[in-house]
PDB file of C-alpha atoms and ligand atoms in Angstrom:
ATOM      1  CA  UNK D1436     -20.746 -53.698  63.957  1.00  0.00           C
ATOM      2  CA  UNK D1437     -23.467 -51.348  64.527  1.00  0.00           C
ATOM      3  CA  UNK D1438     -23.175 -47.608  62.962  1.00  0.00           C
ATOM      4  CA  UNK D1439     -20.121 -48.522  61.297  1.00  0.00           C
ATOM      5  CA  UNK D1440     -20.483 -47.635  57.616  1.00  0.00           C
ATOM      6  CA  UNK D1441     -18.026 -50.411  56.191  1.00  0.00           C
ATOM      7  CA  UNK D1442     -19.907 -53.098  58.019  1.00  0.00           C
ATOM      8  CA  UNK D1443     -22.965 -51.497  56.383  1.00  0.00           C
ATOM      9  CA  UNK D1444     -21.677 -51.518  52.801  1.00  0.00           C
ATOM     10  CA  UNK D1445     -20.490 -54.945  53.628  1.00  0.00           C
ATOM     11  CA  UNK D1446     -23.711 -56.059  54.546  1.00  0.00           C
ATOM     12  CA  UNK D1447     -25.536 -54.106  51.426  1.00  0.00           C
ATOM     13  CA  UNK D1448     -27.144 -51.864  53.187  1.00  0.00           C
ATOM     14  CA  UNK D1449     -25.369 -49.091  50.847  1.00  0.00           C
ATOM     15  CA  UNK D1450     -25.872 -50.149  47.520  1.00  0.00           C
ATOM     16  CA  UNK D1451     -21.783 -50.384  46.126  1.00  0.00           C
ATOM     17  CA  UNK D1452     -20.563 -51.700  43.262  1.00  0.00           C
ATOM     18  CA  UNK D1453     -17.851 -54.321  44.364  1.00  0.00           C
ATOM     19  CA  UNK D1454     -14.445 -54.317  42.180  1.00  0.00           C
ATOM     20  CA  UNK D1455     -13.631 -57.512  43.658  1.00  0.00           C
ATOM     21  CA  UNK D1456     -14.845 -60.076  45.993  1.00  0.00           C
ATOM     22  CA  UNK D1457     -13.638 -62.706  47.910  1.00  0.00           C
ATOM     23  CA  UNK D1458     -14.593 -65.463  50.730  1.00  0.00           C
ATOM     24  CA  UNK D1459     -13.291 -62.678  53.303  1.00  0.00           C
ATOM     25  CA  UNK D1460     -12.302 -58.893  51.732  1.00  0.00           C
ATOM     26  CA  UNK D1461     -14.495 -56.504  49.429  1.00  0.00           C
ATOM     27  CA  UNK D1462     -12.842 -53.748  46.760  1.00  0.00           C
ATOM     28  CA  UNK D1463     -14.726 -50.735  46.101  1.00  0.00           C
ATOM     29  CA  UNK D1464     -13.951 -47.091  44.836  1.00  0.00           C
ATOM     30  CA  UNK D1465     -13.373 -44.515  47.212  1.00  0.00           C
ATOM     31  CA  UNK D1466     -15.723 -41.876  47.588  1.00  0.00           C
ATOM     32  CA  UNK D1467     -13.466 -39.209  47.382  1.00  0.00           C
ATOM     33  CA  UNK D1468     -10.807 -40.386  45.247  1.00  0.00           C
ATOM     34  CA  UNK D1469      -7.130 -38.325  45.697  1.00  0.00           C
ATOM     35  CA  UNK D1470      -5.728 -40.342  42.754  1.00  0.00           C
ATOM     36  CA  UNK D1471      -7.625 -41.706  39.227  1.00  0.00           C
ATOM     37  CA  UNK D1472      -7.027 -45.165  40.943  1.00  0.00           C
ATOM     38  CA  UNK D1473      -8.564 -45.256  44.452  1.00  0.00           C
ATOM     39  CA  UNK D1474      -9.578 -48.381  45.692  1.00  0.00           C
ATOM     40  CA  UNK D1475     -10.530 -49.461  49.358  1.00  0.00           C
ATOM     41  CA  UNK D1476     -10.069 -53.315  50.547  1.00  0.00           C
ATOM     42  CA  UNK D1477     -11.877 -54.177  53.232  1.00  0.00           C
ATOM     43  CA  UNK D1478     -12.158 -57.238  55.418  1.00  0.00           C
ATOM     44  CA  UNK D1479     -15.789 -58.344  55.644  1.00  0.00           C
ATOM     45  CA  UNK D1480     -15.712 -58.937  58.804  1.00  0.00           C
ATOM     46  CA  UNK D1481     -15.666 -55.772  61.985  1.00  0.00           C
ATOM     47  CA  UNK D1482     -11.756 -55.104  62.354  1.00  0.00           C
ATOM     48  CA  UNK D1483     -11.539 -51.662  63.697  1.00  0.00           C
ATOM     49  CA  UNK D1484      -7.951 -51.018  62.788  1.00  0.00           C
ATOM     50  CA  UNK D1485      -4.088 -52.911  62.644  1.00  0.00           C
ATOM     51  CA  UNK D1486      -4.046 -52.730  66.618  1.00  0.00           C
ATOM     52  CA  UNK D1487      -7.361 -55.331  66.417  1.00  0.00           C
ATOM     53  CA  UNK D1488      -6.086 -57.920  64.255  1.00  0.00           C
ATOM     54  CA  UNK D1489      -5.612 -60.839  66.131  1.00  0.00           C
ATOM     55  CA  UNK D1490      -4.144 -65.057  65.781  1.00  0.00           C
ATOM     56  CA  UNK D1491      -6.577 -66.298  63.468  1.00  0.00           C
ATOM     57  CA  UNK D1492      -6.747 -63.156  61.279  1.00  0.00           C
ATOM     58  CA  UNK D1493      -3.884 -64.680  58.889  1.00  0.00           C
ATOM     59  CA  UNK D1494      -6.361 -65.352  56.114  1.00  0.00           C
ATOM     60  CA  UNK D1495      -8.396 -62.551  55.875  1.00  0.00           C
ATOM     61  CA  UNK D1496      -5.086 -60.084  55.938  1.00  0.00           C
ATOM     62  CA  UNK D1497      -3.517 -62.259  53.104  1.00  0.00           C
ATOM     63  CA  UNK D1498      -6.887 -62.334  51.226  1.00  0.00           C
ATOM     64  CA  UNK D1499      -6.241 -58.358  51.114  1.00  0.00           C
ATOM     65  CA  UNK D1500      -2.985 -58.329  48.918  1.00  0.00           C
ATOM     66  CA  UNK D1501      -4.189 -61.082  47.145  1.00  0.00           C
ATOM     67  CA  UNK D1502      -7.550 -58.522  45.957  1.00  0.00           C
ATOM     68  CA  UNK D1503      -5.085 -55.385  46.249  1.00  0.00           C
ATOM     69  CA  UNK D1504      -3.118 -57.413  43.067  1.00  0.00           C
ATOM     70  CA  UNK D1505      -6.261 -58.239  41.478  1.00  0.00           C
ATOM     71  CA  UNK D1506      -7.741 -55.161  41.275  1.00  0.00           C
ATOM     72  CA  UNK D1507      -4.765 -53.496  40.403  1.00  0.00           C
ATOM     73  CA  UNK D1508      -4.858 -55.945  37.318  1.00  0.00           C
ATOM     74  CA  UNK D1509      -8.366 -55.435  36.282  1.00  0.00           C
ATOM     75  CA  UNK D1510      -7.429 -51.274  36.668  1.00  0.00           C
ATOM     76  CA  UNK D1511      -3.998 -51.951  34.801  1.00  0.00           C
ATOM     77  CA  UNK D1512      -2.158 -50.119  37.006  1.00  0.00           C
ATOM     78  CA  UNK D1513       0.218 -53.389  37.489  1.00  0.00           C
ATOM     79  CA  UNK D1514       2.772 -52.302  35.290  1.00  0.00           C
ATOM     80  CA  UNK D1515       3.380 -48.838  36.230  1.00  0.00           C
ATOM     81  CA  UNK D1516       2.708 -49.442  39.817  1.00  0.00           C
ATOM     82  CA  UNK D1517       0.527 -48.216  42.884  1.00  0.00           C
ATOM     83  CA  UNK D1518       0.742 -47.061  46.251  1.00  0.00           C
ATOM     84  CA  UNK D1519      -0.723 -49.279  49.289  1.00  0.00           C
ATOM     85  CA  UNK D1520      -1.775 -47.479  52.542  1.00  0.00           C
ATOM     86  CA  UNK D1521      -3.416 -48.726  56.084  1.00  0.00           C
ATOM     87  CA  UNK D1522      -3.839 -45.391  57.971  1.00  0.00           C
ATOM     88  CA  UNK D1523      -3.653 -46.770  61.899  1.00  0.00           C
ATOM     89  CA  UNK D1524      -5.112 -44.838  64.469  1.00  0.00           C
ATOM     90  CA  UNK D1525      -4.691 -40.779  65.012  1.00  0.00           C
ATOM     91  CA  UNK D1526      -1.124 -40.160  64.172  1.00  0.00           C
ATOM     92  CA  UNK D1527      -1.697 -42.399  61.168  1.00  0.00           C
ATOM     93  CA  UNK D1528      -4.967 -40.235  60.151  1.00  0.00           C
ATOM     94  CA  UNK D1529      -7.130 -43.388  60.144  1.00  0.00           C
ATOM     95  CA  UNK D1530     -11.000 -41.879  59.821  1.00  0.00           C
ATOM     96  CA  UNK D1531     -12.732 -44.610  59.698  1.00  0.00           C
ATOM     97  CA  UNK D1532     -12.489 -47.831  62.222  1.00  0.00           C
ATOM     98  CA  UNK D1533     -13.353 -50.493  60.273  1.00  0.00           C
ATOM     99  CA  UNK D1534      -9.574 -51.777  59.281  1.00  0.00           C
ATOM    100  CA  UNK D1535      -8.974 -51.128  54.663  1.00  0.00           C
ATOM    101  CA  UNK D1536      -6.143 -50.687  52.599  1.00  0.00           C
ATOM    102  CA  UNK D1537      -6.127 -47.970  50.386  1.00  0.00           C
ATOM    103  CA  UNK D1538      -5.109 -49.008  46.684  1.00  0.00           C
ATOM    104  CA  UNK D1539      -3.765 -45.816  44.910  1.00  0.00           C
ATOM    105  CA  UNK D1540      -2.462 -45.250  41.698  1.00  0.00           C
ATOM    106  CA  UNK D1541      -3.006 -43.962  37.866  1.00  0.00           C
ATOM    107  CA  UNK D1542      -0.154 -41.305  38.372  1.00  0.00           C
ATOM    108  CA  UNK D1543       2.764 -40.530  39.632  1.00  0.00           C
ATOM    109  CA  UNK D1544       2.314 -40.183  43.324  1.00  0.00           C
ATOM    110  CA  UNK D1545       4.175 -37.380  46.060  1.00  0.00           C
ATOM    111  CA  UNK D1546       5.543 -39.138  49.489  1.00  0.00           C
ATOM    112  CA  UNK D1547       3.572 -36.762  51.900  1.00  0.00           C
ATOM    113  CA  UNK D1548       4.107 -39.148  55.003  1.00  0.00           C
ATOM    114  CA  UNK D1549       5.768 -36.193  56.558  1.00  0.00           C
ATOM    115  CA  UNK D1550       5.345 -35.465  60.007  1.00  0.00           C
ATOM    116  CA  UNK D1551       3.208 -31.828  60.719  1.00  0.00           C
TER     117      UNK D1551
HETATM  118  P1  LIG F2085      -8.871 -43.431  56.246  1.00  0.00           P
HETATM  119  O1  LIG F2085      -8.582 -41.968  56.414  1.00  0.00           O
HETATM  120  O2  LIG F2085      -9.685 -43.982  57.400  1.00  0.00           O
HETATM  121  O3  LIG F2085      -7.667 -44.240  55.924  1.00  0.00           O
HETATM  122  O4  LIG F2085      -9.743 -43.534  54.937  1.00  0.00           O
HETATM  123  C1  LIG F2085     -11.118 -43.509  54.903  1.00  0.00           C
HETATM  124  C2  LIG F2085     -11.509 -43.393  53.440  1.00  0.00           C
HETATM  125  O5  LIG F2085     -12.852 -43.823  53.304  1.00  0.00           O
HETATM  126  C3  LIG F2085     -11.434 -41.963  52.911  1.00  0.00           C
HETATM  127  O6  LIG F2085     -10.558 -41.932  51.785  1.00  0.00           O
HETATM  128  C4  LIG F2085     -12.890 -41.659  52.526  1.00  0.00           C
HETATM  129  O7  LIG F2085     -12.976 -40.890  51.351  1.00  0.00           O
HETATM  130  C5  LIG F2085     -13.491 -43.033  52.358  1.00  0.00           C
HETATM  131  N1  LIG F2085     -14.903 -43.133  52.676  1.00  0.00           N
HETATM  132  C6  LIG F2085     -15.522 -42.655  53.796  1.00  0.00           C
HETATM  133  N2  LIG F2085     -16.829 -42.959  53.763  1.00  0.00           N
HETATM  134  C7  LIG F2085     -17.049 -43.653  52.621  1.00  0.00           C
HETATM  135  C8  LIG F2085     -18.213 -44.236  52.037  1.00  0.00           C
HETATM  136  O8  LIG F2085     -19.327 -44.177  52.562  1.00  0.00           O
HETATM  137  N3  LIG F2085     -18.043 -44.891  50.853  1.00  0.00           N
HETATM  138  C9  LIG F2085     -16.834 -44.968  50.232  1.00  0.00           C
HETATM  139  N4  LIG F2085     -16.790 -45.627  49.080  1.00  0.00           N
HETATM  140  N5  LIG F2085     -15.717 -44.431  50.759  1.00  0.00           N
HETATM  141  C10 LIG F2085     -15.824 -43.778  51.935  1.00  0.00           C
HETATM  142 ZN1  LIG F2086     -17.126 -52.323  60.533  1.00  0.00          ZN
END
């Protein structure tokens, strides 16, 4: 999708180096990490957020976990364990609307899912 700037890193038109790939789903570090781990998953394909994801999406959700587990391998954050987060929409802080799950981790992590 036009202007949207994970459709352009999937595309390469940012140059990114890629954690993991996959048929459907990229990993790549977040640009303003909050943790020593923080890893986005994204689905290569334009899905703005949870509310878009539709029949036929089954795949490319799975393929998600399946690179969230991966990378948290290759970062060996397995054993001492991570945090997973799809922000949806305003009340769920969601900035940008291309769908990604948020791999966090490499310390001990608050709850902060408190309503203002
Ligand atoms: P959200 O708040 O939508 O769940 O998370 C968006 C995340 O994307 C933020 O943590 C932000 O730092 C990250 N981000 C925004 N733009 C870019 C970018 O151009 N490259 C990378 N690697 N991360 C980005
Ligand atoms: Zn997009």
């Amino acid at each position: 999708m036009e202007n949207c700037i994970f459709c352009k890193i999937a595309e390469g038109d940012i140059p990114t180096d890629f954690l993991y790939e996959s048929e459907h789903v990229l990993a790549f570090r977040d640009i303003q990490p909050i943790a020593p781990v923080h890893v986005l998953i994204i689905p290569k394909k334009h899905i703005a957020s949870v509310n878009d994801v539709e029949q036929g999406d089954q795949n490319v959700m799975g393929e998600l976990f399946v690179a969230a587990r991966t990378v948290a391998k290759k970062l060996q954050i397995t054993e001492d364990g991570y945090k997973l987060l799809i922000r949806t929409g305003v009340h769920g802080g969601q900035e940008v609307p291309h769908i990604h799950m948020h791999v966090i981790g490499g310390a001990q992590l608050t709850e902060n899912i408190h309503p203002i």
